[in-house]
Amino acid sequence: MKIDFREKYTKPIANQHHLCYNKRVYPAERRSWESRKQDSYQQKGSFFTMDASTFPISFTYHLIFCLIAGAFFVVQFIRLRRPYQLLLAVGIVASLLIYVGGEHNKVWFHTVGIFELVLLLGAIVLSIIARKKEKQAAAAQAADTAGDSKTEETDA
């Protein structure tokens, strides 16, 4: 009688990373990381289904978030006229571009990431510039106010 222990030894531990096994994995049953990764990218009936390790929320939630946040930053830009807010609105809505590329298109994935990084860095730089201009304007206004009050005192 031949006993086959392979089934017992290759059973994954529940709720663990797929490479963690109770016991030894026999070489014939090992799968490469690439083949496991390809399985995780398989679409399940929808173009907008993405692996949770690539993007942690579903397309529906991402779309809703992008529309609300994009609208918020557009309204803020209209209200306050700060250019970094417009860049943030564009960046948030542009994050939806990740769904346009193919399911295994790493070039598109990294291109969108670099585009998002450039927009974020641009928004940070524009925010710093806007803050410096506001401080200069406030200092100039304070100097004008101080100058006006001294002129009124001398006139009186």
Tab-separated table of C-alpha atoms in Angstrom, residues 4-12 22-24:
chain	number	residue	atom	x	y	z
A	4	ASP	CA	0.674	9.791	-0.755
A	5	PHE	CA	1.477	12.584	1.672
A	6	ARG	CA	1.668	15.321	-0.955
A	7	GLU	CA	-1.929	16.464	-0.500
A	8	LYS	CA	-1.378	16.891	3.210
A	9	TYR	CA	1.921	18.752	2.773
A	10	THR	CA	0.861	21.172	0.065
A	11	LYS	CA	-2.240	22.553	1.722
A	12	PRO	CA	-1.857	26.334	2.281
A	22	ASN	CA	2.209	24.159	6.612
A	23	LYS	CA	4.911	21.766	5.542
A	24	ARG	CA	7.314	21.225	2.712
